[in-house]
Short mmCIF file of C-alpha atoms and ligand atoms in Angstrom, two decimals:
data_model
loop_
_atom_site.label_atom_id
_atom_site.label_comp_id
_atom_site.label_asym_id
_atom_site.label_seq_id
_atom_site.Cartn_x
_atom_site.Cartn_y
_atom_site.Cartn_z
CA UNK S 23 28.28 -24.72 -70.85
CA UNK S 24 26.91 -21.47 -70.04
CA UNK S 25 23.55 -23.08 -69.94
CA UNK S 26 24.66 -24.99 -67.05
CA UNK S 27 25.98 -22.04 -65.29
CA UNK S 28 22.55 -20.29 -65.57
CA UNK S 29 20.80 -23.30 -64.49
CA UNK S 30 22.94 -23.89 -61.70
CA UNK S 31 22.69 -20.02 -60.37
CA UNK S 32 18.67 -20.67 -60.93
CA UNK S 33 18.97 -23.75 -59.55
CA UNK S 34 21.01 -22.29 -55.98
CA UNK S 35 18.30 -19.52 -56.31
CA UNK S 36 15.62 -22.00 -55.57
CA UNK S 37 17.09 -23.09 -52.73
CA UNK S 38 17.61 -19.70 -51.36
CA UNK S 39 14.20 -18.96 -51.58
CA UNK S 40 12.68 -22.58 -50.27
CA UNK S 41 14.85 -22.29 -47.14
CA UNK S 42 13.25 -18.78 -46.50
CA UNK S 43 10.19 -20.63 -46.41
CA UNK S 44 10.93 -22.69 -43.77
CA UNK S 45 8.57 -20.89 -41.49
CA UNK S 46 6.10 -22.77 -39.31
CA UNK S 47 2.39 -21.42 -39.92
CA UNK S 48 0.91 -23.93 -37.60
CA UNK S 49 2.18 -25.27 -34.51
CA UNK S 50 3.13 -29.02 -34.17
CA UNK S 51 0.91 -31.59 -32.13
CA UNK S 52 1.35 -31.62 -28.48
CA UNK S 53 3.16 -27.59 -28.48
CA UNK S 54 0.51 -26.25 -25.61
CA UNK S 55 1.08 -29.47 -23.70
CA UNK S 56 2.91 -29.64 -20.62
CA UNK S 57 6.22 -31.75 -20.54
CA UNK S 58 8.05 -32.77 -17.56
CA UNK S 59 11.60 -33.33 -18.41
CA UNK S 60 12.63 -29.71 -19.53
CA UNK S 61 13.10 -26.65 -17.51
CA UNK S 62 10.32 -24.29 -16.82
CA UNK S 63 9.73 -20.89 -16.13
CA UNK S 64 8.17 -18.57 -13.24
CA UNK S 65 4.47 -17.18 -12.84
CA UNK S 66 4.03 -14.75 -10.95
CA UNK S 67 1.34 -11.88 -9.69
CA UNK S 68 3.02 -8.15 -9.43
CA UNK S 69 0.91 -5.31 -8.14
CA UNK S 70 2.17 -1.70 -9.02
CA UNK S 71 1.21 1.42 -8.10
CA UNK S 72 -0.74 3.19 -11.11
CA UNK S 73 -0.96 7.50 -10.90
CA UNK S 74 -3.21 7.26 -14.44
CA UNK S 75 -5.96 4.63 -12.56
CA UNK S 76 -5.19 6.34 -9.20
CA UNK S 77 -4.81 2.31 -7.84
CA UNK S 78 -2.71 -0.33 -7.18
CA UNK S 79 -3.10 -2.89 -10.68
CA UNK S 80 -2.13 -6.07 -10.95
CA UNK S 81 -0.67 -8.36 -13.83
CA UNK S 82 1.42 -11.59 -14.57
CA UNK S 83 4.99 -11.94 -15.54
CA UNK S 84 6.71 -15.09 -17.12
CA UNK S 85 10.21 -14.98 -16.15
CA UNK S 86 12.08 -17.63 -18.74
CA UNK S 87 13.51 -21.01 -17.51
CA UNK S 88 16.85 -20.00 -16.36
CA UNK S 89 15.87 -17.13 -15.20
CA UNK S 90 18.97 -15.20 -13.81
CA UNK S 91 18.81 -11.35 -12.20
CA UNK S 92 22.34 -10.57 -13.49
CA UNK S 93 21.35 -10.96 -16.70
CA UNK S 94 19.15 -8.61 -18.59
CA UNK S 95 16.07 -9.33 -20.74
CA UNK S 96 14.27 -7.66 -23.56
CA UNK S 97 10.23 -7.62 -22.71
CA UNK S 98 7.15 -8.76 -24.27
CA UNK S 99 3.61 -6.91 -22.97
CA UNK S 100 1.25 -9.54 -24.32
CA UNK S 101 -2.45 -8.19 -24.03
CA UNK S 102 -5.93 -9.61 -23.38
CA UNK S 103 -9.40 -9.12 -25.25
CA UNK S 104 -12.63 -7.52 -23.81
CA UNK S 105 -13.70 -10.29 -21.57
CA UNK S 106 -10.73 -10.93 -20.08
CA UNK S 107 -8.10 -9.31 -17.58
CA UNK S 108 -4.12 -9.89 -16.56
CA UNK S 109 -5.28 -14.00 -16.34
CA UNK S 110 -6.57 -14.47 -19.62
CA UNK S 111 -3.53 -15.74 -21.62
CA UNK S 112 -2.45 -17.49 -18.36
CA UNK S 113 -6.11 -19.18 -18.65
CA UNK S 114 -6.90 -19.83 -21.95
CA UNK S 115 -3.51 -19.67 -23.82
CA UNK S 116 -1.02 -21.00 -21.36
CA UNK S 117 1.70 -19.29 -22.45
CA UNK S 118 4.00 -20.30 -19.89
CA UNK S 119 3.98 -24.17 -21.58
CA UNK S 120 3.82 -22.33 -24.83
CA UNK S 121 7.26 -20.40 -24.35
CA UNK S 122 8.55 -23.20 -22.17
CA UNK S 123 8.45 -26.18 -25.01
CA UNK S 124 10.32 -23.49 -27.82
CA UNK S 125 12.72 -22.75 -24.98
CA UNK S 126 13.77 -26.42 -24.37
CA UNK S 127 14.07 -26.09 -28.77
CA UNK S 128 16.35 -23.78 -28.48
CA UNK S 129 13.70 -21.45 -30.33
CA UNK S 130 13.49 -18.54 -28.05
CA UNK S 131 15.52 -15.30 -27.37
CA UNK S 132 15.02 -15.08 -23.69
CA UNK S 133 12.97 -13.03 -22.24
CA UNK S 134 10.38 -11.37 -20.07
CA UNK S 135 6.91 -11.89 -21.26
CA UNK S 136 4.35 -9.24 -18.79
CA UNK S 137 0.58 -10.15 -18.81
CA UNK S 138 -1.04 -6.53 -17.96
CA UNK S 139 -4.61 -5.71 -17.50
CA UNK S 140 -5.34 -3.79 -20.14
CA UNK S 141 -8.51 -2.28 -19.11
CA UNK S 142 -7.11 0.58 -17.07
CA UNK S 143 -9.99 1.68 -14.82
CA UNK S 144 -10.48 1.23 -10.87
CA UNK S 145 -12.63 -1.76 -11.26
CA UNK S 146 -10.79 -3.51 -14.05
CA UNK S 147 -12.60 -6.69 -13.52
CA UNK S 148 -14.56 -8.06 -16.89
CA UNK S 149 -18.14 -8.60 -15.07
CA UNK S 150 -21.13 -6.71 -16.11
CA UNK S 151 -21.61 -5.22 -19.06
CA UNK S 152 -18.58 -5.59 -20.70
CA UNK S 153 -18.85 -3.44 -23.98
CA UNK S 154 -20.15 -0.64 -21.67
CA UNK S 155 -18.86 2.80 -22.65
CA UNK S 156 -16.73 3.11 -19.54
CA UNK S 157 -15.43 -0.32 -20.08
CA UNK S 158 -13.81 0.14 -23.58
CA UNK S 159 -12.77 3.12 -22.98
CA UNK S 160 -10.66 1.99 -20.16
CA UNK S 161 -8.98 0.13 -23.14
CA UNK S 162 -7.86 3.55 -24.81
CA UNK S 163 -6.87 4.91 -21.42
CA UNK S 164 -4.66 1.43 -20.69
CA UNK S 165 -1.99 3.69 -22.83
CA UNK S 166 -0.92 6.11 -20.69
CA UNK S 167 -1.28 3.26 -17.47
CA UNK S 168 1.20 1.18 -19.74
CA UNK S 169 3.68 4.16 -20.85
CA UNK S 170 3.70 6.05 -17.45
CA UNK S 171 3.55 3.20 -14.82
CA UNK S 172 3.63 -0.10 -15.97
CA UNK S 173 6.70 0.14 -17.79
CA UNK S 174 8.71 1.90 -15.89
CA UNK S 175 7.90 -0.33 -12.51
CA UNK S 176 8.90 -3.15 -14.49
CA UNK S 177 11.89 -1.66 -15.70
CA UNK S 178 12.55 -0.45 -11.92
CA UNK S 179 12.03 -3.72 -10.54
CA UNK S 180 13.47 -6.75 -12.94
CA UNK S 181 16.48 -6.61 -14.87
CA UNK S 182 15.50 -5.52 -18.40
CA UNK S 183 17.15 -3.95 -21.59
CA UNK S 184 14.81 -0.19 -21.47
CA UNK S 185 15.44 0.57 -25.57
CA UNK S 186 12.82 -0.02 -28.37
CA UNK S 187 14.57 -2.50 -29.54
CA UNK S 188 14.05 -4.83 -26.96
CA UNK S 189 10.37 -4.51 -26.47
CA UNK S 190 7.80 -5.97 -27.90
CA UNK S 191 4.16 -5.43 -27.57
CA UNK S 192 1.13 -7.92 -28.50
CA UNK S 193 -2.47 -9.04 -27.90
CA UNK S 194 -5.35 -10.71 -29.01
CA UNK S 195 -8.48 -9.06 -30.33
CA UNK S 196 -8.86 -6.03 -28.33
CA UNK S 197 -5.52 -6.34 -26.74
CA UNK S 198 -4.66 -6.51 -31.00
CA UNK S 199 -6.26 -3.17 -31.03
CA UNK S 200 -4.44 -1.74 -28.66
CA UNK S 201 -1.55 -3.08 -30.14
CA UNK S 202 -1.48 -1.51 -33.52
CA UNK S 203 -2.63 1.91 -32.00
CA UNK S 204 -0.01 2.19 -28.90
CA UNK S 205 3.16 0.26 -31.11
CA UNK S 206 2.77 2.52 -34.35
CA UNK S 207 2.04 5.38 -31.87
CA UNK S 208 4.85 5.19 -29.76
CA UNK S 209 7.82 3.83 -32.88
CA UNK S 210 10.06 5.83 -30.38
CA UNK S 211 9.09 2.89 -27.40
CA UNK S 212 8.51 -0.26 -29.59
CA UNK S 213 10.20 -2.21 -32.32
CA UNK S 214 8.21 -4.92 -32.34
CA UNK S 215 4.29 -5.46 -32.65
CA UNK S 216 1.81 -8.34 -32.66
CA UNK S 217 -1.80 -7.52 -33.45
CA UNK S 218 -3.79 -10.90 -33.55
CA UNK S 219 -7.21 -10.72 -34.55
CA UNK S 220 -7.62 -7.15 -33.65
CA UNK S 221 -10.92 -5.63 -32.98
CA UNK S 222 -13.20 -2.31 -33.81
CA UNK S 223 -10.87 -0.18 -31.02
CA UNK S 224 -8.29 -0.12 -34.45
CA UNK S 225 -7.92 3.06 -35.32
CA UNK S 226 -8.25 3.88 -38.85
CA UNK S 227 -5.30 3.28 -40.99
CA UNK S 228 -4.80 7.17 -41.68
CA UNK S 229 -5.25 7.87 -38.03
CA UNK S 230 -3.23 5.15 -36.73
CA UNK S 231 -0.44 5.82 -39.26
CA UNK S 232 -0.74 9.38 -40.46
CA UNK S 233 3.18 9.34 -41.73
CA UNK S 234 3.17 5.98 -42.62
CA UNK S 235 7.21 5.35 -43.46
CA UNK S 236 7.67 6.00 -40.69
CA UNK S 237 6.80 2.26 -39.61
CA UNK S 238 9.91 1.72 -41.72
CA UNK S 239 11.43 2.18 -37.64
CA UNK S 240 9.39 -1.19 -36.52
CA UNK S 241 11.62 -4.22 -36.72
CA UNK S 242 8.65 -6.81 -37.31
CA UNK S 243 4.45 -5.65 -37.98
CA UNK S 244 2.87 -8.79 -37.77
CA UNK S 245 -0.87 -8.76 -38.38
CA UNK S 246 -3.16 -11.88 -38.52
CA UNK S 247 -6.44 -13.24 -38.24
CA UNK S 248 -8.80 -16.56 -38.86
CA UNK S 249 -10.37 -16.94 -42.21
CA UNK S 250 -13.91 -17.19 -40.15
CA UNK S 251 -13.20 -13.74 -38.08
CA UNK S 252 -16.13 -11.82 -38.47
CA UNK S 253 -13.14 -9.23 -37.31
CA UNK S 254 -11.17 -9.52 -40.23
CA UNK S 255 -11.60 -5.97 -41.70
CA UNK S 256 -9.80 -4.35 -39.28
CA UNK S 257 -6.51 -6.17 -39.80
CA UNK S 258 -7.12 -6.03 -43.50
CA UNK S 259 -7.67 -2.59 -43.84
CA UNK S 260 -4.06 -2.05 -41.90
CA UNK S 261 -2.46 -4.33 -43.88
CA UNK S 262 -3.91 -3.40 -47.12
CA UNK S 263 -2.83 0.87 -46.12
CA UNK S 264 0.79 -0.71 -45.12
CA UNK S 265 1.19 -2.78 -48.30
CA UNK S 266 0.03 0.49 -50.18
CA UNK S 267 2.30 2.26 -48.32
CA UNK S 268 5.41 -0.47 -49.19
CA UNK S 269 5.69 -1.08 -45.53
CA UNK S 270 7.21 -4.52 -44.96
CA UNK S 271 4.45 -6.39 -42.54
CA UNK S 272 3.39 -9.95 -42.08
CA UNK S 273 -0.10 -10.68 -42.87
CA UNK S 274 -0.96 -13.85 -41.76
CA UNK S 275 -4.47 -15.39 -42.72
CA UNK S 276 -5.02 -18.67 -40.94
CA UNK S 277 -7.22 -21.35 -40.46
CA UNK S 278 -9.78 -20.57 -37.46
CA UNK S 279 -12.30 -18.16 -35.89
CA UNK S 280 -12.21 -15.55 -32.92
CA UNK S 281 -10.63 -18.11 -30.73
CA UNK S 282 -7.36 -19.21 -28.53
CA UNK S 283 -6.66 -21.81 -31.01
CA UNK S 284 -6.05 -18.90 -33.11
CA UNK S 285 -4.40 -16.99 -30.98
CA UNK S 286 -1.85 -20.06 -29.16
CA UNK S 287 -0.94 -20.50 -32.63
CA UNK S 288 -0.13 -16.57 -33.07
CA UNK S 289 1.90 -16.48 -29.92
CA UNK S 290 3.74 -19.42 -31.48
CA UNK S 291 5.17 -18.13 -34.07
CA UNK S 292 5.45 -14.22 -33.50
CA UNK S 293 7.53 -15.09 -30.12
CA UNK S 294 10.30 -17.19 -32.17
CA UNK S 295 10.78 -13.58 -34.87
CA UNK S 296 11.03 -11.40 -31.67
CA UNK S 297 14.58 -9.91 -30.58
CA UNK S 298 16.21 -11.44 -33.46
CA UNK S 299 17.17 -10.93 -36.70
CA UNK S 300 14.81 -9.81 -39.23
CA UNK S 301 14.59 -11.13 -43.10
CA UNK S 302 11.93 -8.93 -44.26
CA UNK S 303 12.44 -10.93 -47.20
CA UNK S 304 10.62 -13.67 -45.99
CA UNK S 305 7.28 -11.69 -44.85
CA UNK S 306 5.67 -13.20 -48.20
CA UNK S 307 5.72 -16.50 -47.35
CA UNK S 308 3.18 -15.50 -44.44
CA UNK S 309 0.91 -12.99 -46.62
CA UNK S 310 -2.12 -13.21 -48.48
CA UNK S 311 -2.38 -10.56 -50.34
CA UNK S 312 -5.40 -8.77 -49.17
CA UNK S 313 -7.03 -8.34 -52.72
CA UNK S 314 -7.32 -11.64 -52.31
CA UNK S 315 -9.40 -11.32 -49.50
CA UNK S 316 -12.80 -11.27 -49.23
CA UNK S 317 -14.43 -8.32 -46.93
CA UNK S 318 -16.68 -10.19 -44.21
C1 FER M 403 -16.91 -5.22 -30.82
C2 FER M 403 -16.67 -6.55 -31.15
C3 FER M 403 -15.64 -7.25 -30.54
C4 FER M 403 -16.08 -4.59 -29.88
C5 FER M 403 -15.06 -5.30 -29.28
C6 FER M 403 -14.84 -6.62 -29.60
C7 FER M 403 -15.61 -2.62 -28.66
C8 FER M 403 -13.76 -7.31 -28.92
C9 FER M 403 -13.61 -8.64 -28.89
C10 FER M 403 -12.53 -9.28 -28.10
O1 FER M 403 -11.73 -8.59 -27.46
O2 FER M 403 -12.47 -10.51 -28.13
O3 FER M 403 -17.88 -4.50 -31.40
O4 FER M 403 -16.35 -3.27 -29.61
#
């Protein structure tokens, strides 16, 4: 008798922990494709006047199917890599379809996704020498552009929620880079951060993090990167100081290189944990722990 009681607690244990596996890790056949019969959402170009770049910038914003002005939205700034500018994602990772096909799911907290240029100089086009001093700098400087002026034009001019909690802040390689060092930087204007395959602009864990609990604030750290990323050291060493450091982070190894496959797939599955509910619980089923990795 009581060994039936133990089993069945063990047993209803089990299940607790398989359902907090149900995440996706890779996105189903035919989820960047284009389908005709749901709703979709709005593209558009803003310009806005920047005091930090001494211009007027421009960059993309996804307004969600549905879209309505009396509501308000949390926002997602979701940021390019070094050879691209506010058109890259739109290009090459198509997030509109993307966030579209989970919407029509039902998989999606609304919201406002903002495609900046995050090269914050007066020609931010990516021609010429692209890893030119100037250039990457102008990646460092995108900080202040994004704080002082982006943000607050958006938050002028479409009806968002303005607290941490409801926004978010992502990117791809670079754009990763920039991620880790403006979200744990600024815990007081984030919650939320996506670094996908993020590049040598990381800062250094100590630098990046020099109190480290308090990224105890941030309501999801997700970190990934392809297997074949010759970039892989700098999202292990920032997982490897947060898992030191007991800091509740996904760290997501998966199957790919330094590419949009990687990163659609990223996008994915980091915009369906956004402005919801948290189980930190379930952050293992994503990680590998980093001993386990091999330095490239
Ligand atoms: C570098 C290698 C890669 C670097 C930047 C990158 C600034 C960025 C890649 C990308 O954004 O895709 O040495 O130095």
């Amino acid at each position: 008798m009581r060994n039936s009681i133990v089993f069945a607690i063990a047993f209803s244990l089990t299940g607790i922990f398989a359902s907090a596996q149900n995440f996706e890790k890779q996105a189903p056949v035919g989820f960047d494709q284009i389908k005709q019969n749901i709703p979709h959402g709005k593209i558009d170009s803003i310009q806005y006047p920047s005091k930090t770049v001494g211009t007027l910038r421009k960059a993309l914003i996804y307004t969600p199917p549905g879209f309505n002005k009396n509501k308000k939205y949390p926002v997602l700034y979701l940021l390019h890599g070094i050879g691209g500018d506010e058109k890259e994602w739109y290009k090459n990772g198509t997030p509109q379809i993307i966030l579209d096909n989970l919407y029509s799911e039902g998989k999606l907290t609304p919201m406002i996704v903002v495609l900046p240029n995050g090269r914050a100089m007066k020609d931010d086009r990516a021609t010429g020498n692209i890893m030119a001093k100037d250039k990457v700098e102008a990646f460092a400087i995108f900080e202040k552009d994004l704080l002082n002026d982006l943000i607050p034009f958006i938050e002028k001019e479409f009806p968002v929620k303005k607290d941490r909690e409801n926004r978010a802040i992502a990117g791809l390689s670079m754009g990763g880079g920039q991620t880790l060092n403006f979200g744990f930087g600024n815990i007081d204007k984030f919650a939320w951060i996506g670094a996908f395959s993020s590049a040598p602009n990381t800062k250094e864990p100590q630098v990046l993090l020099p109190n480290p609990q308090k990224a105890k604030e941030l309501k999801l750290i997700w970190i990934s990167c392809g297997d074949a990323d010759g970039l892989m050291p700098f999202s292990k060493r920032t997982s490897d100081y947060l898992r030191q450091n007991k800091i509740p982070h996904i760290f997501y190894i998966e199957p790919g290189g330094h590419d949009f496959k990687v990163w659609k797939n990223d996008l994915y599955i980091f915009s369906q944990l956004i402005f919801k509910p948290v189980d930190q619980t379930a952050f293992s089923n994503f990680t590998v722990f980093s001993n386990d990795v091999k330095d490239n």
